Amino acid sequence: MDVLQIVAIGLIATVLIVVVRSQRPELAVLLSVAAGVIIFLLVLGKISSIMDVIKELASSAGINMVYMGTILKIIGIAYIAEFGAQICRDAGEGTIASKIELAAKILIMVLAVPIVVAVLTMLIKLVP
Amino acid sequence: MVNGIDLIFKIAGVGILVAVLNTILKQAGKEEQGHIVTLAGLAIVFIWVIQLLALLFDQVKSVFKLF
């Protein structure tokens, strides 16, 4: 019954944030950060077990683990960047949120370069 | 995760306490002490949240193999 726990945490946090925001908006931001982190920590264990299953499937399908690792890293970067950007946007700082997203895109591109190079070299080999 | 919901209550409690103290100090004509109380509350909560964020980043790093 993890869903009930998560919904309860969300509702309690929402009510407390609404109470605090009218007096102290800066503490309301920190409260929403804490609520988000706690909810994510509750589901992170489940994500890690899903990741183990995916890795097992990939290794049994004979996929190179370098590519799987890259994909996992990209998912992690995307999640963390999204988390930070959402919080910044919530607090009314859309500019910083956009910068975080841009930085995350660049980092993801850097990680994806080896895969793109591999695909391109394979294509060049295929084309006579 | 009893620790988790505990932290949310702690932060909300600090927020309400700081707001009340601020109002009282303002009524007593001690505006600058009200500011100091606000700043102290913010610092305390910030330390808690930073520790929680460090925990989150460590867990995400270990799950997604980000190094």
mmCIF file of C-alpha atoms in Angstrom:
data_model
loop_
_atom_site.group_PDB
_atom_site.id
_atom_site.type_symbol
_atom_site.label_atom_id
_atom_site.label_comp_id
_atom_site.label_asym_id
_atom_site.label_seq_id
_atom_site.Cartn_x
_atom_site.Cartn_y
_atom_site.Cartn_z
ATOM 1 C CA MET A 1 0.000 0.000 0.000
ATOM 2 C CA ASP A 2 2.717 2.419 -0.972
ATOM 3 C CA VAL A 3 0.260 4.445 -3.024
ATOM 4 C CA LEU A 4 -1.760 5.362 0.047
ATOM 5 C CA GLN A 5 1.399 6.432 1.856
ATOM 6 C CA ILE A 6 2.539 8.613 -1.041
ATOM 7 C CA VAL A 7 -0.868 10.231 -1.534
ATOM 8 C CA ALA A 8 -1.095 10.904 2.201
ATOM 9 C CA ILE A 9 2.345 12.521 2.237
ATOM 10 C CA GLY A 10 1.407 14.634 -0.771
ATOM 11 C CA LEU A 11 -1.867 15.828 0.727
ATOM 12 C CA ILE A 12 -0.340 16.641 4.110
ATOM 13 C CA ALA A 13 2.522 18.482 2.461
ATOM 14 C CA THR A 14 0.109 20.441 0.257
ATOM 15 C CA VAL A 15 -1.984 21.604 3.189
ATOM 16 C CA LEU A 16 1.094 22.594 5.192
ATOM 17 C CA ILE A 17 2.575 24.433 2.196
ATOM 18 C CA VAL A 18 -0.620 26.421 1.700
ATOM 19 C CA VAL A 19 -0.629 27.332 5.417
ATOM 20 C CA VAL A 20 3.036 28.365 5.437
ATOM 21 C CA ARG A 21 3.074 30.143 2.060
ATOM 22 C CA SER A 22 0.786 32.978 3.161
ATOM 23 C CA GLN A 23 3.256 33.943 5.908
ATOM 24 C CA ARG A 24 6.672 32.712 4.754
ATOM 25 C CA PRO A 25 6.929 31.977 1.025
ATOM 26 C CA GLU A 26 10.630 31.020 1.232
ATOM 27 C CA LEU A 27 9.936 28.255 3.719
ATOM 28 C CA ALA A 28 7.089 27.024 1.518
ATOM 29 C CA VAL A 29 9.579 26.456 -1.302
ATOM 30 C CA LEU A 30 11.839 24.407 0.974
ATOM 31 C CA LEU A 31 8.812 22.453 2.190
ATOM 32 C CA SER A 32 7.856 21.536 -1.351
ATOM 33 C CA VAL A 33 11.452 20.476 -2.064
ATOM 34 C CA ALA A 34 11.396 18.211 0.988
ATOM 35 C CA ALA A 35 8.055 16.693 -0.005
ATOM 36 C CA GLY A 36 9.283 15.989 -3.524
ATOM 37 C CA VAL A 37 12.492 14.380 -2.316
ATOM 38 C CA ILE A 38 10.680 12.180 0.205
ATOM 39 C CA ILE A 39 8.179 10.937 -2.367
ATOM 40 C CA PHE A 40 10.950 10.167 -4.839
ATOM 41 C CA LEU A 41 13.022 8.355 -2.205
ATOM 42 C CA LEU A 42 10.006 6.119 -1.534
ATOM 43 C CA VAL A 43 9.875 4.932 -5.142
ATOM 44 C CA LEU A 44 13.608 4.892 -5.848
ATOM 45 C CA GLY A 45 13.997 1.394 -4.391
ATOM 46 C CA LYS A 46 11.394 0.072 -6.811
ATOM 47 C CA ILE A 47 13.117 1.796 -9.732
ATOM 48 C CA SER A 48 16.384 0.109 -8.827
ATOM 49 C CA SER A 49 14.744 -3.337 -8.908
ATOM 50 C CA ILE A 50 13.234 -2.531 -12.338
ATOM 51 C CA MET A 51 16.685 -1.470 -13.502
ATOM 52 C CA ASP A 52 18.127 -4.795 -12.371
ATOM 53 C CA VAL A 53 15.513 -6.652 -14.440
ATOM 54 C CA ILE A 54 16.235 -4.497 -17.496
ATOM 55 C CA LYS A 55 19.973 -5.118 -17.140
ATOM 56 C CA GLU A 56 19.395 -8.860 -16.877
ATOM 57 C CA LEU A 57 17.237 -8.816 -20.027
ATOM 58 C CA ALA A 58 19.834 -6.769 -21.879
ATOM 59 C CA SER A 59 22.653 -9.109 -20.941
ATOM 60 C CA SER A 60 20.617 -12.161 -21.972
ATOM 61 C CA ALA A 61 19.815 -10.457 -25.298
ATOM 62 C CA GLY A 62 23.525 -9.911 -25.830
ATOM 63 C CA ILE A 63 23.375 -6.096 -25.844
ATOM 64 C CA ASN A 64 26.644 -4.383 -25.046
ATOM 65 C CA MET A 65 26.515 -3.174 -21.423
ATOM 66 C CA VAL A 66 28.236 0.090 -22.376
ATOM 67 C CA TYR A 67 25.107 1.186 -24.224
ATOM 68 C CA MET A 68 22.810 0.143 -21.380
ATOM 69 C CA GLY A 69 24.933 2.091 -18.917
ATOM 70 C CA THR A 70 24.711 5.166 -21.123
ATOM 71 C CA ILE A 71 20.944 4.911 -21.327
ATOM 72 C CA LEU A 72 20.661 4.544 -17.555
ATOM 73 C CA LYS A 73 22.884 7.577 -17.037
ATOM 74 C CA ILE A 74 20.758 9.607 -19.448
ATOM 75 C CA ILE A 75 17.591 8.662 -17.553
ATOM 76 C CA GLY A 76 19.211 9.687 -14.268
ATOM 77 C CA ILE A 77 20.390 13.036 -15.621
ATOM 78 C CA ALA A 78 16.978 13.726 -17.135
ATOM 79 C CA TYR A 79 15.200 12.977 -13.881
ATOM 80 C CA ILE A 80 17.472 15.080 -11.671
ATOM 81 C CA ALA A 81 17.406 18.006 -14.098
ATOM 82 C CA GLU A 82 13.623 17.842 -14.339
ATOM 83 C CA PHE A 83 13.359 17.822 -10.547
ATOM 84 C CA GLY A 84 15.549 20.893 -10.153
ATOM 85 C CA ALA A 85 13.915 22.766 -12.999
ATOM 86 C CA GLN A 86 10.415 22.118 -11.663
ATOM 87 C CA ILE A 87 11.387 23.461 -8.254
ATOM 88 C CA CYS A 88 12.939 26.577 -9.769
ATOM 89 C CA ARG A 89 9.854 27.147 -11.911
ATOM 90 C CA ASP A 90 7.576 26.645 -8.886
ATOM 91 C CA ALA A 91 9.476 29.361 -7.052
ATOM 92 C CA GLY A 92 8.966 31.707 -9.994
ATOM 93 C CA GLU A 93 12.478 31.472 -11.471
ATOM 94 C CA GLY A 94 11.715 30.344 -14.994
ATOM 95 C CA THR A 95 15.061 31.638 -16.274
ATOM 96 C CA ILE A 96 17.162 29.417 -14.037
ATOM 97 C CA ALA A 97 14.878 26.476 -14.829
ATOM 98 C CA SER A 98 15.552 26.962 -18.544
ATOM 99 C CA LYS A 99 19.295 27.116 -17.886
ATOM 100 C CA ILE A 100 19.165 23.850 -15.911
ATOM 101 C CA GLU A 101 17.287 22.174 -18.756
ATOM 102 C CA LEU A 102 19.790 23.466 -21.314
ATOM 103 C CA ALA A 103 22.711 22.167 -19.255
ATOM 104 C CA ALA A 104 21.042 18.775 -18.890
ATOM 105 C CA LYS A 105 20.472 18.575 -22.650
ATOM 106 C CA ILE A 106 24.126 19.339 -23.313
ATOM 107 C CA LEU A 107 25.292 16.722 -20.802
ATOM 108 C CA ILE A 108 22.954 14.139 -22.346
ATOM 109 C CA MET A 109 24.344 14.966 -25.777
ATOM 110 C CA VAL A 110 27.878 14.453 -24.499
ATOM 111 C CA LEU A 111 26.898 11.033 -23.183
ATOM 112 C CA ALA A 112 25.138 10.118 -26.423
ATOM 113 C CA VAL A 113 28.085 10.967 -28.668
ATOM 114 C CA PRO A 114 29.708 7.473 -28.477
ATOM 115 C CA ILE A 115 26.426 5.822 -29.509
ATOM 116 C CA VAL A 116 25.970 8.227 -32.420
ATOM 117 C CA VAL A 117 29.566 7.602 -33.512
ATOM 118 C CA ALA A 118 29.019 3.838 -33.365
ATOM 119 C CA VAL A 119 25.856 4.089 -35.486
ATOM 120 C CA LEU A 120 27.551 6.331 -38.019
ATOM 121 C CA THR A 121 30.641 4.099 -38.351
ATOM 122 C CA MET A 122 28.367 1.088 -38.856
ATOM 123 C CA LEU A 123 26.504 2.976 -41.613
ATOM 124 C CA ILE A 124 29.753 3.972 -43.269
ATOM 125 C CA LYS A 125 30.860 0.326 -43.236
ATOM 126 C CA LEU A 126 27.558 -0.765 -44.791
ATOM 127 C CA VAL A 127 27.696 1.818 -47.582
ATOM 128 C CA PRO A 128 30.291 0.677 -50.102
ATOM 129 C CA MET B 1 10.198 6.233 5.876
ATOM 130 C CA VAL B 2 8.948 7.559 9.190
ATOM 131 C CA ASN B 3 11.841 9.984 9.022
ATOM 132 C CA GLY B 4 10.406 11.502 5.858
ATOM 133 C CA ILE B 5 6.989 12.727 6.935
ATOM 134 C CA ASP B 6 8.594 13.759 10.219
ATOM 135 C CA LEU B 7 10.762 16.242 8.341
ATOM 136 C CA ILE B 8 7.765 17.789 6.563
ATOM 137 C CA PHE B 9 6.054 18.365 9.909
ATOM 138 C CA LYS B 10 9.256 19.804 11.353
ATOM 139 C CA ILE B 11 9.644 22.264 8.490
ATOM 140 C CA ALA B 12 6.006 23.358 8.662
ATOM 141 C CA GLY B 13 6.329 23.776 12.437
ATOM 142 C CA VAL B 14 9.381 25.998 12.020
ATOM 143 C CA GLY B 15 7.515 28.017 9.408
ATOM 144 C CA ILE B 16 4.483 28.626 11.601
ATOM 145 C CA LEU B 17 6.646 29.361 14.654
ATOM 146 C CA VAL B 18 8.748 31.867 12.727
ATOM 147 C CA ALA B 19 5.624 33.575 11.404
ATOM 148 C CA VAL B 20 4.131 33.880 14.897
ATOM 149 C CA LEU B 21 7.399 35.108 16.423
ATOM 150 C CA ASN B 22 7.752 37.609 13.623
ATOM 151 C CA THR B 23 4.276 38.989 14.279
ATOM 152 C CA ILE B 24 4.910 39.257 18.028
ATOM 153 C CA LEU B 25 8.257 40.975 17.556
ATOM 154 C CA LYS B 26 6.746 43.368 15.064
ATOM 155 C CA GLN B 27 3.977 44.244 17.545
ATOM 156 C CA ALA B 28 6.642 44.866 20.194
ATOM 157 C CA GLY B 29 8.433 47.208 17.817
ATOM 158 C CA LYS B 30 11.514 45.011 17.315
ATOM 159 C CA GLU B 31 11.588 44.702 13.563
ATOM 160 C CA GLU B 32 15.285 43.877 13.234
ATOM 161 C CA GLN B 33 15.047 40.949 15.672
ATOM 162 C CA GLY B 34 12.125 39.692 13.618
ATOM 163 C CA HIS B 35 14.386 39.669 10.593
ATOM 164 C CA ILE B 36 17.022 37.725 12.517
ATOM 165 C CA VAL B 37 14.426 35.150 13.593
ATOM 166 C CA THR B 38 13.301 34.761 9.992
ATOM 167 C CA LEU B 39 16.876 34.275 8.842
ATOM 168 C CA ALA B 40 17.600 31.713 11.559
ATOM 169 C CA GLY B 41 14.501 29.696 10.692
ATOM 170 C CA LEU B 42 15.442 29.753 7.022
ATOM 171 C CA ALA B 43 18.992 28.590 7.804
ATOM 172 C CA ILE B 44 17.819 25.691 9.989
ATOM 173 C CA VAL B 45 15.325 24.463 7.414
ATOM 174 C CA PHE B 46 17.879 24.932 4.634
ATOM 175 C CA ILE B 47 20.367 22.672 6.425
ATOM 176 C CA TRP B 48 17.741 19.917 6.782
ATOM 177 C CA VAL B 49 16.675 20.163 3.159
ATOM 178 C CA ILE B 50 20.277 20.177 1.908
ATOM 179 C CA GLN B 51 20.971 16.971 3.854
ATOM 180 C CA LEU B 52 17.855 15.386 2.348
ATOM 181 C CA LEU B 53 18.901 16.480 -1.140
ATOM 182 C CA ALA B 54 22.363 14.985 -0.613
ATOM 183 C CA LEU B 55 20.705 11.688 0.312
ATOM 184 C CA LEU B 56 18.552 11.847 -2.831
ATOM 185 C CA PHE B 57 21.524 12.597 -5.080
ATOM 186 C CA ASP B 58 23.551 9.768 -3.570
ATOM 187 C CA GLN B 59 20.704 7.298 -4.104
ATOM 188 C CA VAL B 60 20.085 8.454 -7.675
ATOM 189 C CA LYS B 61 23.800 8.198 -8.389
ATOM 190 C CA SER B 62 23.933 4.637 -7.127
ATOM 191 C CA VAL B 63 20.726 3.533 -8.899
ATOM 192 C CA PHE B 64 21.529 5.060 -12.290
ATOM 193 C CA LYS B 65 25.313 4.452 -12.040
ATOM 194 C CA LEU B 66 26.111 8.147 -12.447
ATOM 195 C CA PHE B 67 29.661 8.810 -11.392
#
